């Protein structure tokens, strides 16, 4: 589940957009691996992850013509989250041993995690547009980047209008 709160403040030719994003994820693992000596059983172990990310975006919209515009923006934020994610399982071969000790699988999560991004959006007629985006996340152990992502978008409103015009 994700919720984001924010507003846009126009400042001359630029805009500022502070946001606060909340994330909650629940993971439940259950199942058995069969046919292997090292089979592992998960008995419905579950854990929850929470995060809050304050961020700030700054950008500008440049009118290219009466029907097209270009948006340039940059953003930065800091994600604060739970420190680890843990699930429990047992080796299938150890099920009949006294005590049958559980094995705890733990994934450490960087907190804080620094998030950055930048983009260029070309918006045209009837909601048709293209964008190139960069997103990065950096922490103590994380160095993740998505770059030069090119996407084309058509708004649902534009698709509906185009459909009615063809009819």
Coordinates of C-alpha atoms in Angstrom, one line a residue:
X1 CA 0.0 0.0 0.0
X2 CA 1.3 3.5 -0.9
X3 CA 0.0 6.9 -0.1
X4 CA 1.5 10.2 -1.1
X5 CA 0.7 13.7 0.1
X6 CA 2.0 16.8 -1.5
X7 CA 1.2 20.1 -3.2
X8 CA 2.7 22.2 -6.0
X9 CA 3.8 25.7 -5.4
X10 CA 4.3 27.8 -8.5
X11 CA 7.3 30.2 -8.2
X12 CA 7.6 32.3 -11.4
X13 CA 8.7 30.0 -14.2
X14 CA 9.5 27.1 -11.8
X15 CA 7.5 25.0 -9.5
X16 CA 8.3 23.3 -6.1
X17 CA 6.6 20.1 -5.2
X18 CA 7.2 18.9 -1.6
X19 CA 5.8 15.4 -0.9
X20 CA 5.6 12.9 1.9
X21 CA 5.1 9.3 0.8
X22 CA 4.1 6.4 3.1
X23 CA 4.6 2.7 2.2
X24 CA 3.5 -0.5 3.9
X25 CA 4.2 -3.9 2.5
X26 CA 3.2 -7.3 4.0
X27 CA 5.0 -10.5 2.9
X28 CA 3.7 -14.0 3.8
X29 CA 5.7 -17.0 2.7
X30 CA 4.3 -20.5 2.7
X31 CA 5.1 -23.7 0.8
X32 CA 7.3 -26.7 0.6
X33 CA 10.1 -27.8 -1.6
X34 CA 9.9 -31.5 -2.3
X35 CA 12.3 -33.9 -3.9
X36 CA 15.5 -32.4 -2.5
X37 CA 17.6 -33.3 0.6
X38 CA 18.0 -29.6 1.3
X39 CA 14.3 -28.8 0.8
X40 CA 13.0 -25.9 2.7
X41 CA 9.6 -25.4 4.2
X42 CA 7.9 -22.1 4.9
X43 CA 4.9 -22.4 7.3
X44 CA 3.2 -19.1 6.6
X45 CA 5.8 -16.8 8.2
X46 CA 5.0 -13.2 7.6
X47 CA 6.6 -9.8 8.1
X48 CA 5.7 -6.1 7.5
X49 CA 7.8 -3.3 6.1
X50 CA 7.1 0.4 6.7
X51 CA 8.7 3.4 5.1
X52 CA 8.2 7.2 5.0
X53 CA 9.9 9.4 2.3
X54 CA 9.9 13.1 2.5
X55 CA 11.0 14.6 -0.9
X56 CA 11.2 17.7 -3.0
X57 CA 10.8 18.1 -6.7
X58 CA 11.8 21.3 -8.6
X59 CA 11.0 21.8 -12.3
X60 CA 9.7 24.0 -15.0
X61 CA 7.2 23.8 -17.9
X62 CA 8.3 25.3 -21.2
X63 CA 5.6 26.0 -23.8
X64 CA 7.0 24.9 -27.2
X65 CA 3.8 25.8 -29.1
X66 CA 0.1 26.1 -28.5
X67 CA -0.2 22.3 -28.3
X68 CA 3.1 21.1 -27.0
X69 CA 5.1 21.6 -23.9
X70 CA 8.4 20.4 -22.3
X71 CA 8.7 19.7 -18.6
X72 CA 12.2 19.4 -17.0
X73 CA 12.5 18.4 -13.3
X74 CA 14.8 17.1 -10.7
X75 CA 13.9 15.5 -7.3
X76 CA 15.5 14.3 -4.2
X77 CA 14.2 12.5 -1.1
X78 CA 15.2 10.4 1.9
X79 CA 13.5 7.1 2.7
X80 CA 13.3 6.1 6.4
X81 CA 12.2 2.5 6.9
X82 CA 12.2 -0.5 9.1
X83 CA 15.8 -1.9 9.3
X84 CA 15.2 -5.5 8.4
X85 CA 12.8 -8.0 6.9
X86 CA 12.6 -11.5 8.4
X87 CA 10.8 -14.7 7.5
X88 CA 11.1 -18.1 9.2
X89 CA 11.5 -21.6 7.6
X90 CA 12.7 -25.1 8.4
X91 CA 14.8 -27.6 6.5
X92 CA 12.6 -30.5 5.4
X93 CA 15.2 -33.1 6.5
X94 CA 15.2 -31.7 10.0
X95 CA 11.4 -32.0 10.6
X96 CA 11.7 -35.2 12.6
X97 CA 14.6 -34.0 14.8
X98 CA 14.0 -33.0 18.4
X99 CA 13.2 -29.3 18.7
X100 CA 13.2 -28.8 14.9
X101 CA 14.9 -25.5 15.1
X102 CA 13.7 -22.7 12.8
X103 CA 16.0 -20.9 10.4
X104 CA 15.4 -17.1 10.3
X105 CA 16.1 -15.5 6.9
X106 CA 16.8 -11.8 7.4
X107 CA 17.3 -9.1 4.8
X108 CA 18.9 -5.9 6.0
X109 CA 17.4 -2.7 4.6
X110 CA 19.3 0.5 4.2
X111 CA 17.7 3.3 6.3
X112 CA 18.1 6.1 5.4
X113 CA 18.0 5.4 1.7
X114 CA 18.7 8.5 -0.5
X115 CA 16.6 8.8 -3.6
X116 CA 17.2 11.1 -6.6
X117 CA 15.6 11.5 -9.9
X118 CA 15.5 13.7 -13.0
X119 CA 13.3 13.8 -16.1
X120 CA 12.3 15.4 -19.3
X121 CA 8.7 15.1 -20.5
X122 CA 7.4 16.1 -23.9
X123 CA 3.6 16.6 -23.8
X124 CA 1.7 17.0 -27.0
X125 CA -1.8 16.9 -28.6
X126 CA -4.6 15.0 -26.9
X127 CA -2.4 13.9 -23.9
X128 CA 0.2 12.0 -26.1
X129 CA 3.7 12.4 -24.7
X130 CA 7.1 11.0 -24.3
X131 CA 9.5 11.0 -21.4
X132 CA 13.1 10.1 -20.4
X133 CA 13.7 9.5 -16.7
X134 CA 16.5 8.7 -14.3
X135 CA 15.9 7.3 -10.8
X136 CA 18.6 6.3 -8.3
X137 CA 18.7 5.0 -4.8
X138 CA 21.8 5.1 -2.7
X139 CA 22.5 3.8 0.8
X140 CA 25.1 2.0 2.9
X141 CA 24.8 -1.2 0.8
X142 CA 22.5 -0.1 -2.1
X143 CA 23.6 1.6 -5.3
X144 CA 20.6 1.2 -7.7
X145 CA 20.0 3.3 -10.8
X146 CA 17.5 3.3 -13.6
X147 CA 18.5 5.5 -16.4
X148 CA 17.5 6.6 -19.8
X149 CA 14.0 5.1 -19.6
X150 CA 12.0 6.2 -22.6
X151 CA 8.3 5.9 -22.4
X152 CA 5.3 7.0 -24.5
X153 CA 2.0 7.9 -22.8
X154 CA -1.5 8.5 -24.0
X155 CA -4.0 9.7 -21.4
X156 CA -7.2 7.7 -21.0
X157 CA -9.2 10.9 -21.8
X158 CA -7.4 11.3 -25.1
X159 CA -8.0 7.6 -26.0
X160 CA -11.7 8.0 -25.2
X161 CA -12.0 11.1 -27.4
X162 CA -10.1 9.4 -30.3
X163 CA -12.5 6.4 -30.0
X164 CA -15.6 8.7 -30.2
X165 CA -14.2 10.7 -33.1
X166 CA -13.7 7.5 -35.2
X167 CA -17.2 6.3 -34.5

